[in-house]
Tab-separated table of C-alpha atoms in Angstrom:
chain	number	residue	atom	x	y	z
A	49	ILE	CA	106.755	313.744	171.000
A	50	TYR	CA	105.678	310.116	171.227
A	51	THR	CA	104.404	310.154	167.645
A	52	LEU	CA	107.681	311.635	166.409
A	53	ILE	CA	109.758	308.882	168.034
A	54	LYS	CA	107.350	306.161	166.893
A	55	ASP	CA	107.569	307.370	163.303
A	56	LEU	CA	111.366	307.133	163.446
A	57	PHE	CA	111.327	303.587	164.828
A	58	LYS	CA	108.248	302.150	163.125
A	59	GLN	CA	108.990	298.475	163.756
A	60	SER	CA	110.030	298.952	167.366
A	61	ARG	CA	108.126	299.287	170.603
A	62	VAL	CA	108.243	302.813	172.009
A	63	LEU	CA	107.298	304.259	175.397
A	64	LEU	CA	107.564	307.814	176.654
A	65	PHE	CA	107.553	308.593	180.377
A	66	ILE	CA	107.071	312.147	181.713
A	67	TRP	CA	107.858	313.207	185.277
A	68	ASP	CA	104.798	314.477	187.144
A	69	ASP	CA	105.590	316.729	190.135
A	70	SER	CA	102.035	316.502	191.443
A	71	CYS	CA	102.343	312.778	192.209
A	72	GLY	CA	106.128	312.467	192.359
A	73	ARG	CA	106.560	309.761	189.740
A	74	PHE	CA	106.934	309.105	186.020
A	75	ILE	CA	103.698	308.847	184.058
A	76	LYS	CA	103.493	306.775	180.905
A	77	GLU	CA	102.135	308.822	178.023
A	78	ASN	CA	99.019	307.319	176.473
A	79	ASN	CA	99.031	305.884	172.969
A	80	LYS	CA	96.527	303.941	170.949
A	81	ASN	CA	98.579	300.767	170.650
A	82	HIS	CA	97.215	298.496	173.386
A	83	TYR	CA	100.002	296.019	172.750
A	84	GLU	CA	102.592	298.627	173.666
A	85	ASN	CA	100.575	299.744	176.655
A	86	ASP	CA	100.649	296.206	178.026
A	87	PHE	CA	104.292	295.258	177.571
A	88	ARG	CA	106.619	295.283	180.563
A	89	ILE	CA	109.795	297.347	180.831
A	90	SER	CA	112.962	296.476	182.666
A	91	HIS	CA	112.996	298.011	186.114
A	92	THR	CA	116.711	297.245	186.327
A	93	LEU	CA	117.324	299.288	183.194
A	94	PHE	CA	115.017	302.075	184.350
A	95	ALA	CA	116.664	302.301	187.794
A	96	SER	CA	120.147	302.427	186.252
A	97	VAL	CA	119.207	305.339	184.001
A	98	LEU	CA	117.723	307.240	186.955
A	99	SER	CA	120.657	306.620	189.299
A	100	GLU	CA	123.438	307.203	186.761
A	101	ARG	CA	121.534	310.008	184.960
A	102	LYS	CA	122.818	308.798	181.608
A	103	GLU	CA	121.538	306.751	178.710
A	104	ILE	CA	121.838	302.973	178.428
A	105	THR	CA	121.722	301.219	175.091
A	106	SER	CA	122.324	297.601	174.173
A	107	MET	CA	122.614	296.367	170.605
A	108	ASP	CA	122.367	292.754	171.772
A	109	ILE	CA	121.255	292.177	175.367
A	110	VAL	CA	122.447	288.553	175.340
A	111	LYS	CA	126.025	289.800	175.086
A	112	ASP	CA	125.569	292.767	177.462
A	113	GLU	CA	126.889	292.140	180.982
A	114	ARG	CA	125.164	295.269	182.354
A	115	ILE	CA	121.655	293.898	181.926
A	116	LYS	CA	122.201	290.183	181.928
A	117	ASP	CA	120.085	289.886	185.104
A	118	SER	CA	117.044	291.655	183.661
A	119	GLU	CA	114.294	289.019	183.677
A	120	SER	CA	111.765	291.203	181.894
A	121	LEU	CA	114.054	291.829	178.905
A	122	HIS	CA	115.119	288.201	178.528
A	123	GLY	CA	111.627	286.929	179.294
A	124	GLN	CA	110.159	288.972	176.422
A	125	SER	CA	112.951	287.946	174.051
A	126	ILE	CA	114.121	291.543	173.614
A	127	HIS	CA	117.115	291.780	171.285
A	128	SER	CA	118.025	295.493	171.293
A	129	VAL	CA	117.041	298.237	173.720
A	130	MET	CA	117.640	301.963	174.227
A	131	CYS	CA	116.696	303.906	177.369
A	132	ILE	CA	117.492	307.649	177.240
A	133	PRO	CA	116.806	310.259	179.949
A	134	LEU	CA	115.385	313.648	178.946
A	135	LEU	CA	117.766	315.698	181.031
A	136	VAL	CA	117.707	319.475	181.595
A	137	LYS	CA	119.934	321.114	184.198
A	138	GLU	CA	120.501	317.826	186.025
A	139	LYS	CA	116.764	317.201	186.285
A	140	ILE	CA	115.225	314.233	184.487
A	141	LEU	CA	111.978	315.434	182.902
A	142	GLY	CA	111.233	312.161	181.156
A	143	ILE	CA	112.579	308.929	179.713
A	144	ILE	CA	112.445	307.520	176.174
A	145	TYR	CA	112.321	303.734	175.990
A	146	VAL	CA	112.685	301.860	172.677
A	147	ASP	CA	113.199	298.123	172.143
A	148	THR	CA	112.867	295.476	169.455
A	149	GLN	CA	112.569	291.686	169.451
A	150	ASP	CA	113.597	291.376	165.794
A	151	GLN	CA	117.303	290.655	165.312
A	152	SER	CA	117.114	292.024	161.795
A	153	LEU	CA	116.123	295.408	163.294
A	154	GLU	CA	119.037	295.519	165.704
A	155	PHE	CA	119.800	299.098	166.697
A	156	THR	CA	122.983	300.554	165.253
A	157	PRO	CA	125.424	303.074	166.745
A	158	GLU	CA	123.932	305.593	164.318
A	159	ASP	CA	120.457	304.949	165.789
A	160	PHE	CA	121.857	305.460	169.270
A	161	ASN	CA	123.690	308.701	168.410
A	162	PHE	CA	120.653	310.062	166.610
A	163	ILE	CA	118.177	309.414	169.427
A	164	CYS	CA	120.611	310.830	172.005
A	165	LEU	CA	120.888	314.021	169.954
A	166	LEU	CA	117.134	314.084	169.476
A	167	SER	CA	116.574	313.641	173.219
A	168	ILE	CA	118.453	316.889	173.914
A	169	HIS	CA	116.041	318.858	171.724
A	170	ILE	CA	113.011	316.996	173.071
A	171	ALA	CA	114.091	317.743	176.650
A	172	LEU	CA	114.308	321.486	175.911
A	173	VAL	CA	110.879	321.469	174.249
A	174	LEU	CA	109.443	319.493	177.155
A	175	GLU	CA	110.934	321.970	179.622
A	176	LYS	CA	109.119	324.824	177.864
A	177	ILE	CA	105.849	322.865	177.766
A	178	LEU	CA	106.041	322.049	181.481
A	179	PHE	CA	107.010	325.641	182.273
A	180	CYS	CA	103.973	326.937	180.362
A	181	GLU	CA	101.720	324.516	182.231
A	182	ILE	CA	103.129	325.789	185.535
A	183	LEU	CA	102.545	329.390	184.449
A	184	ILE	CA	98.948	328.643	183.482
A	185	LYS	CA	98.313	326.987	186.865
A	186	GLU	CA	99.990	329.840	188.746
A	187	ASN	CA	98.025	332.423	186.761
A	188	GLU	CA	94.806	330.595	187.539
A	189	LEU	CA	95.739	330.493	191.227
A	190	LEU	CA	96.645	334.179	191.111
A	191	ARG	CA	93.296	335.022	189.535
A	192	LYS	CA	91.520	333.093	192.277
A	193	ASN	CA	93.587	334.910	194.897
A	194	VAL	CA	92.799	338.278	193.314
A	195	ASN	CA	89.102	337.384	193.288
A	196	SER	CA	89.223	336.344	196.935
A	197	GLU	CA	91.291	339.398	197.930
A	198	HIS	CA	89.000	341.836	196.136
A	199	PRO	CA	85.602	340.221	195.564
A	200	LEU	CA	82.694	342.121	194.093
A	201	ILE	CA	80.258	342.383	196.977
A	202	GLY	CA	76.710	343.679	196.834
A	203	ASN	CA	73.115	342.628	196.287
A	204	SER	CA	71.457	345.933	195.459
A	205	GLU	CA	69.567	346.316	192.214
A	206	LEU	CA	71.976	349.013	190.996
A	207	PHE	CA	75.045	346.899	191.723
A	208	ASN	CA	73.559	343.790	190.109
A	209	LYS	CA	72.916	345.847	186.988
A	210	VAL	CA	76.607	346.774	186.849
A	211	ILE	CA	77.631	343.120	187.213
A	212	ASN	CA	75.180	341.934	184.550
A	213	ILE	CA	76.421	344.517	182.043
A	214	SER	CA	80.037	343.592	182.856
A	215	LYS	CA	79.294	339.905	182.253
A	216	ARG	CA	77.650	340.699	178.916
A	217	VAL	CA	80.533	342.811	177.633
A	218	ALA	CA	83.379	340.653	179.026
A	219	PRO	CA	83.471	338.015	176.219
A	220	THR	CA	83.636	340.725	173.545
A	221	ASP	CA	86.530	342.962	172.502
A	222	LEU	CA	84.450	346.105	172.854
A	223	SER	CA	86.225	349.019	174.555
A	224	VAL	CA	84.674	349.880	177.920
A	225	LEU	CA	84.445	353.212	179.737
A	226	ILE	CA	83.791	352.839	183.486
A	227	ARG	CA	82.464	355.942	185.224
A	228	GLY	CA	81.991	356.581	188.914
A	229	GLU	CA	83.100	358.574	191.899
A	230	THR	CA	86.439	358.008	193.607
A	231	GLY	CA	86.424	354.851	195.718
A	232	THR	CA	83.494	353.102	194.004
A	233	GLY	CA	85.617	350.217	192.696
A	234	LYS	CA	86.214	351.057	189.030
A	235	GLU	CA	89.424	349.005	188.852
A	236	LEU	CA	87.656	346.002	190.413
A	237	ILE	CA	85.062	346.108	187.645
A	238	ALA	CA	87.852	346.348	185.056
A	239	ARG	CA	89.522	343.264	186.571
A	240	PHE	CA	86.185	341.428	186.646
A	241	ILE	CA	85.681	342.102	182.923
A	242	HIS	CA	89.219	340.951	182.116
A	243	GLN	CA	88.969	337.795	184.236
A	244	ASN	CA	85.760	336.807	182.484
A	245	SER	CA	87.087	337.464	178.980
A	246	PRO	CA	88.977	335.239	176.503
A	247	ARG	CA	92.051	337.336	177.345
A	248	LYS	CA	92.158	336.149	180.972
A	249	HIS	CA	95.292	334.023	180.409
A	250	PHE	CA	97.194	337.175	179.469
A	251	PRO	CA	98.034	340.118	181.747
A	252	LEU	CA	95.847	343.016	182.767
A	253	VAL	CA	98.088	346.082	183.034
A	254	PRO	CA	96.705	349.051	185.014
A	255	VAL	CA	97.953	352.594	184.368
A	256	HIS	CA	96.976	355.467	186.682
A	257	CYS	CA	97.208	358.342	184.233
A	258	ALA	CA	96.781	361.132	186.793
A	259	ALA	CA	99.849	359.977	188.738
A	260	LEU	CA	102.299	360.614	185.867
A	261	SER	CA	103.623	363.799	184.314
A	262	GLU	CA	103.063	364.408	180.595
A	263	SER	CA	106.580	363.354	179.566
A	264	LEU	CA	106.554	360.251	181.761
A	265	LEU	CA	103.063	359.240	180.674
A	266	GLU	CA	103.968	359.121	176.976
A	267	SER	CA	107.021	356.963	177.643
A	268	GLU	CA	105.052	354.800	180.087
A	269	LEU	CA	102.259	354.116	177.587
A	270	PHE	CA	104.154	353.841	174.300
A	271	GLY	CA	107.670	352.956	175.455
A	272	HIS	CA	110.861	354.550	174.156
A	273	GLU	CA	113.973	353.673	172.220
A	274	LYS	CA	117.475	353.937	173.622
A	275	GLY	CA	118.700	357.520	173.338
A	276	ALA	CA	115.213	358.947	172.695
A	277	PHE	CA	115.809	361.592	175.362
A	278	THR	CA	118.226	362.419	178.151
A	279	GLY	CA	118.299	359.492	180.576
A	280	ALA	CA	116.907	356.960	178.084
A	281	ASN	CA	119.908	354.649	178.430
A	282	THR	CA	118.005	351.524	177.446
A	283	GLN	CA	115.010	350.601	175.334
A	284	LYS	CA	111.730	350.462	177.247
A	285	ILE	CA	108.625	348.439	176.370
A	286	GLY	CA	105.507	350.527	176.973
A	287	LYS	CA	102.360	349.521	178.809
A	288	PHE	CA	100.461	349.002	175.557
A	289	GLU	CA	102.961	346.352	174.438
A	290	GLN	CA	103.310	344.571	177.794
A	291	PRO	CA	99.921	342.808	177.903
A	292	ASN	CA	100.040	341.793	174.209
A	293	GLY	CA	97.005	339.556	173.992
A	294	GLY	CA	95.683	340.908	177.298
A	295	THR	CA	94.015	344.080	178.580
A	296	ILE	CA	95.189	347.556	179.527
A	297	PHE	CA	93.239	349.576	182.083
A	298	LEU	CA	93.658	353.356	181.795
A	299	ASP	CA	92.423	354.865	185.052
A	300	GLU	CA	91.618	358.605	185.187
A	301	ILE	CA	91.764	358.881	181.402
A	302	GLY	CA	90.211	362.333	181.665
A	303	GLU	CA	93.555	363.626	182.996
A	304	ILE	CA	95.561	362.718	179.876
A	305	PRO	CA	97.053	365.807	178.154
A	306	LEU	CA	95.734	366.743	174.703
A	307	ASN	CA	98.907	365.939	172.759
A	308	ILE	CA	98.963	362.397	174.193
A	309	GLN	CA	95.223	362.083	173.473
A	310	VAL	CA	96.080	362.520	169.776
A	311	LYS	CA	98.628	359.702	169.902
A	312	LEU	CA	96.243	357.517	171.903
A	313	LEU	CA	93.466	358.069	169.356
A	314	ARG	CA	95.777	357.062	166.504
A	315	PHE	CA	96.751	353.914	168.389
A	316	LEU	CA	93.109	352.963	169.015
A	317	GLN	CA	92.290	353.468	165.330
A	318	GLU	CA	95.258	351.620	163.849
A	319	LYS	CA	96.136	349.126	166.638
A	320	GLU	CA	99.799	349.971	166.178
A	321	LEU	CA	102.234	352.353	167.832
A	322	GLU	CA	105.643	353.955	167.568
A	323	ARG	CA	107.857	354.119	170.632
A	324	VAL	CA	109.143	357.536	171.654
A	325	GLY	CA	112.240	358.191	169.534
A	326	GLY	CA	111.411	355.326	167.177
A	327	THR	CA	110.146	355.081	163.601
A	328	LYS	CA	109.089	351.430	163.434
A	329	LYS	CA	105.347	350.720	163.627
A	330	ILE	CA	104.573	347.956	166.110
A	331	LYS	CA	101.329	345.983	165.881
A	332	VAL	CA	99.726	345.403	169.278
A	333	ASN	CA	96.828	343.144	170.240
A	334	VAL	CA	95.285	344.587	173.384
A	335	ARG	CA	91.843	345.410	174.753
A	336	ILE	CA	91.234	348.883	176.174
A	337	ILE	CA	89.262	349.533	179.363
A	338	THR	CA	89.193	353.109	180.669
A	339	ALA	CA	87.799	354.794	183.752
A	340	THR	CA	87.168	358.299	185.011
A	341	ASN	CA	85.407	360.243	187.735
A	342	ARG	CA	85.501	363.363	185.588
A	343	ASP	CA	82.638	364.899	183.595
A	344	LEU	CA	84.047	364.167	180.134
A	345	GLU	CA	81.165	365.894	178.341
A	346	LYS	CA	81.992	369.099	180.183
A	347	ALA	CA	85.698	368.590	179.451
A	348	ILE	CA	84.881	368.294	175.733
A	349	LYS	CA	83.005	371.612	175.805
A	350	GLU	CA	85.918	373.224	177.648
A	351	GLY	CA	88.346	371.872	175.055
A	352	SER	CA	90.409	369.738	177.450
A	353	PHE	CA	89.240	366.370	176.086
A	354	ARG	CA	88.886	365.291	172.451
A	355	GLU	CA	85.390	364.392	171.324
A	356	ASP	CA	86.634	361.803	168.779
A	357	LEU	CA	88.648	360.044	171.521
A	358	TYR	CA	85.615	360.099	173.794
A	359	TYR	CA	83.513	358.172	171.294
A	360	ARG	CA	86.397	355.801	170.561
A	361	ILE	CA	86.799	354.727	174.216
A	362	LYS	CA	83.057	354.717	174.882
A	363	GLY	CA	82.305	351.453	173.119
A	364	LEU	CA	80.148	350.613	176.109
A	365	GLN	CA	79.751	352.733	179.226
A	366	ILE	CA	79.312	351.305	182.721
A	367	ASN	CA	78.177	353.693	185.447
A	368	ILE	CA	79.041	352.588	188.994
A	369	PRO	CA	76.628	354.151	191.495
A	370	PRO	CA	78.019	355.791	194.653
A	371	LEU	CA	77.738	353.878	197.909
A	372	LYS	CA	75.094	356.288	199.250
A	373	ASP	CA	72.738	354.977	196.534
A	374	ARG	CA	73.457	351.350	197.460
A	375	LYS	CA	72.276	351.271	201.080
A	376	SER	CA	71.607	347.519	201.015
A	377	ASP	CA	75.232	346.858	200.029
A	378	ILE	CA	76.705	348.622	203.066
A	379	LYS	CA	76.085	345.750	205.509
A	380	PRO	CA	77.666	342.951	203.379
A	381	LEU	CA	80.593	345.232	202.501
A	382	ALA	CA	81.143	346.161	206.153
A	383	GLU	CA	80.971	342.491	207.205
A	384	TYR	CA	83.482	341.562	204.510
A	385	PHE	CA	85.941	344.210	205.710
A	386	ILE	CA	85.381	343.169	209.327
A	387	HIS	CA	86.263	339.540	208.559
A	388	ARG	CA	89.239	340.603	206.457
A	389	TRP	CA	90.742	342.931	209.068
A	390	ALA	CA	89.890	340.616	211.962
A	391	LYS	CA	91.953	337.937	210.256
A	392	ASN	CA	94.846	340.389	209.855
A	393	PHE	CA	94.583	341.358	213.532
A	394	ASP	CA	94.316	337.703	214.625
A	395	ARG	CA	90.976	338.128	216.395
A	396	LEU	CA	87.413	336.886	216.042
A	397	PRO	CA	85.288	339.109	213.789
A	398	PRO	CA	82.926	341.273	215.862
A	399	LYS	CA	79.297	341.814	214.896
A	400	ILE	CA	77.682	345.169	214.125
A	401	SER	CA	74.910	346.385	216.422
A	402	GLU	CA	71.653	347.744	214.996
A	403	LYS	CA	72.639	351.289	215.991
A	404	GLY	CA	76.091	350.765	214.491
A	405	LEU	CA	74.576	349.600	211.218
A	406	LYS	CA	72.154	352.528	211.218
A	407	ILE	CA	74.962	355.068	211.483
A	408	LEU	CA	76.742	353.386	208.572
A	409	GLU	CA	73.629	353.292	206.411
A	410	ASN	CA	72.676	356.908	207.120
A	411	TYR	CA	76.073	358.345	206.283
A	412	SER	CA	76.577	359.787	202.770
A	413	TRP	CA	80.026	358.170	202.177
A	414	PRO	CA	81.759	360.823	200.058
A	415	GLY	CA	84.779	358.497	199.872
A	416	ASN	CA	82.538	355.531	198.957
A	417	ILE	CA	83.775	351.959	199.520
A	418	ARG	CA	87.364	353.059	200.121
A	419	GLU	CA	86.198	355.258	203.001
A	420	LEU	CA	84.066	352.441	204.433
A	421	LYS	CA	87.093	350.158	204.404
A	422	HIS	CA	89.164	352.664	206.391
A	423	ILE	CA	86.337	353.296	208.892
A	424	ILE	CA	86.017	349.547	209.550
A	425	GLU	CA	89.787	349.183	209.949
A	426	GLN	CA	89.866	351.993	212.505
A	427	ALA	CA	86.967	350.448	214.422
A	428	LEU	CA	88.721	347.079	214.689
A	429	VAL	CA	91.948	348.710	215.842
A	430	LEU	CA	90.255	350.778	218.538
A	431	SER	CA	87.562	348.392	219.769
A	432	THR	CA	88.157	345.073	221.514
A	433	ASN	CA	84.448	344.341	222.011
A	434	ASP	CA	82.532	341.489	220.413
A	435	THR	CA	80.073	343.991	218.950
A	436	LEU	CA	80.738	347.267	217.150
A	437	ASP	CA	78.245	349.986	218.027
A	438	GLU	CA	77.734	353.560	216.859
A	439	HIS	CA	80.524	354.877	219.112
A	440	ASP	CA	83.129	352.674	217.394
A	441	PHE	CA	82.733	354.238	213.962
A	442	PHE	CA	84.568	357.516	213.457
A	443	ILE	CA	82.081	359.217	211.180
A	444	ASP	CA	80.349	362.487	211.914
A	445	SER	CA	76.840	361.343	212.828
A	446	ASN	CA	74.067	358.897	212.031
A	447	SER	CA	72.845	361.423	209.479
A	448	ASP	CA	74.608	364.152	207.514
A	449	THR	CA	71.668	366.447	208.216
A	450	GLN	CA	72.541	366.354	211.927
A	451	LEU	CA	76.166	367.426	211.562
A	452	LEU	CA	75.494	371.073	212.390
A	453	ASP	CA	73.746	370.175	215.652
A	454	ASN	CA	76.701	368.058	216.765
A	455	TYR	CA	79.048	371.008	216.574
A	456	ASN	CA	76.704	373.697	217.999
A	457	PHE	CA	75.520	374.948	214.635
A	458	ASN	CA	72.077	376.403	214.213
A	459	SER	CA	70.164	378.138	211.485
A	460	GLU	CA	70.552	381.540	213.148
A	461	GLU	CA	74.296	381.455	213.807
A	462	ILE	CA	76.509	379.806	211.188
A	463	THR	CA	80.044	379.081	212.415
A	464	PRO	CA	82.822	379.891	209.894
A	465	PHE	CA	84.128	376.802	208.081
A	466	LYS	CA	87.670	377.082	209.448
A	467	LYS	CA	86.419	377.222	213.030
A	468	ALA	CA	84.029	374.332	212.445
A	469	GLN	CA	86.833	372.274	210.917
A	470	GLU	CA	89.075	372.949	213.900
A	471	ALA	CA	86.268	371.963	216.274
A	472	PHE	CA	85.712	368.697	214.430
A	473	GLU	CA	89.428	367.836	214.312
A	474	LYS	CA	89.831	368.572	218.005
A	475	ASN	CA	86.821	366.444	218.952
A	476	TYR	CA	87.905	363.674	216.565
A	477	LEU	CA	91.448	363.510	217.956
A	478	ASN	CA	90.266	363.706	221.572
A	479	ASN	CA	88.058	360.657	221.000
A	480	ILE	CA	90.912	358.714	219.419
A	481	MET	CA	93.314	359.603	222.233
A	482	LYS	CA	90.787	358.466	224.838
A	483	LYS	CA	90.300	355.159	223.044
A	484	LEU	CA	94.072	354.619	222.819
A	485	ASN	CA	94.858	355.741	226.371
A	486	GLY	CA	96.992	358.611	225.090
A	487	ASN	CA	99.126	356.576	222.627
A	488	VAL	CA	100.230	359.407	220.307
A	489	THR	CA	102.112	357.168	217.827
A	490	LEU	CA	99.135	354.860	217.219
A	491	ALA	CA	96.721	357.804	217.101
A	492	SER	CA	98.876	359.462	214.444
A	493	LYS	CA	98.986	356.258	212.368
A	494	ILE	CA	95.226	355.690	212.497
A	495	SER	CA	94.080	359.287	211.981
A	496	GLY	CA	96.653	360.298	209.401
A	497	PHE	CA	97.547	363.400	211.445
A	498	ASP	CA	101.149	364.313	212.190
A	499	ARG	CA	102.358	363.490	215.743
A	500	SER	CA	102.795	367.180	216.493
């Protein structure tokens, strides 16, 4: 912007000031002309522009009553001066200052009208630039918040291998297939890859494919045109278009119906799509990360998943191990959840006793990290002690192999499953009710059981 104005007024002195919210003042834009960097401006003129929120121009300051008291202008033998605010919606984003000491270069009314018109366009451009800078800062802050809200925690060899592979693949555009049981943190790994990729300044859009019906899923992924089907009253931009330049994360991709798999394969091959009900091909720049807990190889043999799509999404495969295979990660994960929930409950984070830790480490965790998080939350709700011991964690036993003994099972007399389940639920709820002094509402909320 400075260069543009300087080129228009080559023989004049030009300064551009931009408002900086971080320090609450106008900052002079740098230029290479040390002479212009050193010259003084009229504070009287500057203050008038700010207070009146309108431009001030003087073809000949000697004859101008408005600025006759400006010592800096007269002291530098300034002949003509223009000071124009860059105004958008009553907010001054900057100020253009131009002056000349040469009487032969006296500014004309045409010069004044032109720079005033130019300032309107410059102000709009500047508004967009400042808005983009704010967005970049907010996105960076959001990424930091996401990282702090959901950090990748673990020091086991298996987990470190997952992180190292994720770091290696992140800077590339290779498609990634993340595999693992429910609750192992597949979406966290997808976010980690995105946040460490060149696409991090653009959105990551997650889609949980299993949560949508076939008709909704197609419209959700590819979008639709107005009138494409009953209820399509407006045009809709699909998930593939939304992160243009970013990443899309397709969770539970193994649940996508075959007819949509065909359309997805075509999109991955051609990098373009057609909205539902549309005929126009739309080019899309997006990286694909997928995840599943399903045995895709078995699904291919059964005919429910396309083999060509499988190899298209499997640019690189990352296998997340279940929590039961990451025993050394259980303690740091539990401590993280303890600190997180303690903060939410406005209390000091309790420690875990050796027996408490043992019961956590010996459990098989079928629900993986998600289950651990819920167990820790329950423990902090029910216990007010400074230390959590084995009695505070609502899991079956310190070892899955001892479950039968706890509920009077033995090798000679096997209790029917339904009866065993009822015995467990009764014992589980009795323990909760004792801890909560008979508070049915809170017991229902924590356990997930209906009040009745």
